[in-house]
Amino acid sequence: MADRRLAKPKNGLNGELHVPGDKSISHRAVMFGSIAEGKTTIHNFLMGEDCLSTISCFRKLGVDISLMEDEVIINGKGWSGLIEPKEILDVGNSGTTTRLIMGILAGRPFHSVLIGDESIARRPMKRVTDPLKLFGTHIDGRNGGDFTPLTIRGGSLKGIQYELPIASAQVKSAIVLAGLQAEGRTEIIEPQKTRNHTEKMIVEFGGSVEREEKTIKVLGGQSLKGTEVFVPGDISSAAFFMVAAAIVPGSNVILKNVGLNETRIGIIEVLEKMGATIEVLEHSKQGEPIGDIHIVTSELKGIEIAGDLIPSLIDEIPVIALLATQAIGTTTIKNAEELKVKETNRIDAIVAELKKLGASIRATDDGMIIEGKTSLNGGNVHSWGDHRIGMTLAIASLITKTDVYLENAEAINISYPQFFKDLEQLLISK
Ligand code: SPQ
């Protein structure tokens, strides 16, 4: 595939932008609409490749799903509306699809097979297959249940008590989805709070779930009712433009209707701690909170990012690494070893690619250390087939002295198909 030459700003980034719908919430809305009874309408659905993989899997499971622009309509027939698929379920590049669908299939009395792309084939699945086996389901995969292809023969489940060894919303969600179908109660203890969209959505679909500190409790035998879901703008997509506005001289950007769920806003905390001029106007607190984010070019200073903050910004770390190259002093990112098992090893990928552009950055066992402020050069870089690495490099190109050529820019379609169009809009709107 040809390299893509990236655009250069004349007057910074300016204007207002609606980023596309949240990826995590879009996936979950399709899944809940498929297991609920009655009609579900999803507004502002993210038509990215990952969420389309989720739709394709549920269609193969017999669910009636129609798409219109950014709307999805599902005619759910409840848990028993899911039928044994005649074909293999292809999850594409999507970790969320793979892990959450396993929680649903664990309790369905039929056989199914999951496969995905090269990246999915490397991502660890034992973290989900192990707890699901404790419910009494039959699930297996390559290397003792750790990798795709995965096979599931679901059936009757018994609730479990499980302490998660890692902070992962995907693992938690898979267990919750199995727990909804199990006999009795399921309790999950999280080491750190992770994104809670699954828990919120159970309530939106008429079910119930409890949380006490780091414990989530769900009763089995719940049936859910179809509803209307409004997907907020994805804060993980907005993060690229927050960082761009902070580091590109002459920028003044308002990101409209962004999801401000308390488990996802670590990027805002980091920008504030680094000294960015950023203002958040929350205008809806119901269900998933939504608001506008206003950010302008800022003087930044290095900080430490670690501990409980990490799960709330895990997907933003590549672009935070770029941000740190423009902050005065040292930025240290710790406790982020989970980055090694995302679409790529995101520590290795971002360190290698930002180094090519002249950044002072080095990998550590559980994160990275970045020294700033450095002026970046142009050159040839690669997305490593990872949407978040690709978008980070596209934002980096806005401040490099010479042009940047990005190889495999198509990876961005996973979560943000209109990324370059939206970037262009902010580059010309002054
Ligand atoms: O779906 P996928 O590929 O795992 O997506 C990523 C991403 O960058 O878009 C991670 F690679 O986001 C995950 C996130 O890292 C989405 C997610 C969710 O929707 O529950 C939770 C996080 O993963 P995890 O492993 O911490 O549960």
CSV table of C-alpha atoms in Angstrom, one decimal, residues 166-169 190-195 214 235-236 261-270 273 303-318 320-321 331-342 346-347 364-370 388:
chain,number,residue,atom,x,y,z
A,166,ILE,CA,-5.6,-7.6,35.6
A,167,ALA,CA,-7.6,-4.4,35.2
A,168,SER,CA,-9.6,-5.1,32.0
A,169,ALA,CA,-13.1,-3.9,31.1
A,190,GLU,CA,-11.5,-5.5,40.0
A,191,PRO,CA,-8.0,-4.6,41.0
A,192,GLN,CA,-8.6,-1.1,39.6
A,193,LYS,CA,-11.8,0.5,38.2
A,194,THR,CA,-12.1,0.1,34.5
A,195,ARG,CA,-14.6,1.5,32.0
A,214,LYS,CA,-14.3,-2.6,43.4
A,235,ILE,CA,-13.2,10.5,24.0
A,236,SER,CA,-10.5,8.2,22.7
A,261,ASN,CA,-17.8,8.8,31.5
A,262,GLU,CA,-15.8,9.1,34.8
A,263,THR,CA,-13.9,5.9,33.9
A,264,ARG,CA,-12.6,7.3,30.6
A,265,ILE,CA,-11.5,10.9,31.3
A,266,GLY,CA,-7.8,10.3,32.3
A,267,ILE,CA,-6.7,12.2,29.2
A,268,ILE,CA,-8.3,15.4,30.5
A,269,GLU,CA,-6.6,15.0,33.9
A,270,VAL,CA,-3.3,14.5,32.2
A,273,LYS,CA,-1.7,18.4,35.1
A,303,ILE,CA,4.5,14.7,34.7
A,304,GLU,CA,4.3,11.1,36.0
A,305,ILE,CA,1.4,9.0,34.8
A,306,ALA,CA,0.8,5.8,36.8
A,307,GLY,CA,-1.5,3.7,39.0
A,308,ASP,CA,-5.3,4.0,39.0
A,309,LEU,CA,-5.1,6.7,36.3
A,310,ILE,CA,-3.8,4.1,33.7
A,311,PRO,CA,-7.1,2.2,33.0
A,312,SER,CA,-8.8,5.5,32.4
A,313,LEU,CA,-6.5,6.5,29.6
A,314,ILE,CA,-5.0,3.2,28.4
A,315,ASP,CA,-5.9,3.7,24.7
A,316,GLU,CA,-4.6,7.4,24.8
A,317,ILE,CA,-1.1,6.5,25.9
A,318,PRO,CA,0.4,6.5,22.3
A,320,ILE,CA,0.1,11.1,25.3
A,321,ALA,CA,3.6,10.0,24.4
A,331,THR,CA,7.2,12.5,31.5
A,332,THR,CA,7.2,9.0,33.0
A,333,ILE,CA,4.5,6.5,32.2
A,334,LYS,CA,4.4,3.5,34.6
A,335,ASN,CA,2.1,0.5,35.2
A,336,ALA,CA,1.0,0.3,31.6
A,337,GLU,CA,2.3,-3.2,30.6
A,338,GLU,CA,-1.2,-4.0,29.2
A,339,LEU,CA,-0.1,-1.9,26.2
A,340,LYS,CA,2.1,-4.8,25.1
A,341,VAL,CA,-1.0,-6.9,24.3
A,342,LYS,CA,-3.1,-4.4,22.3
A,346,ARG,CA,2.1,-0.2,21.7
A,347,ILE,CA,5.1,0.5,23.9
A,364,THR,CA,10.7,0.7,30.1
A,365,ASP,CA,9.3,-2.7,31.4
A,366,ASP,CA,5.9,-1.2,32.1
A,367,GLY,CA,5.7,2.1,30.1
A,368,MET,CA,8.1,4.7,28.8
A,369,ILE,CA,10.1,7.8,29.6
A,370,ILE,CA,10.0,10.8,27.4
A,388,ARG,CA,-4.1,4.4,17.4
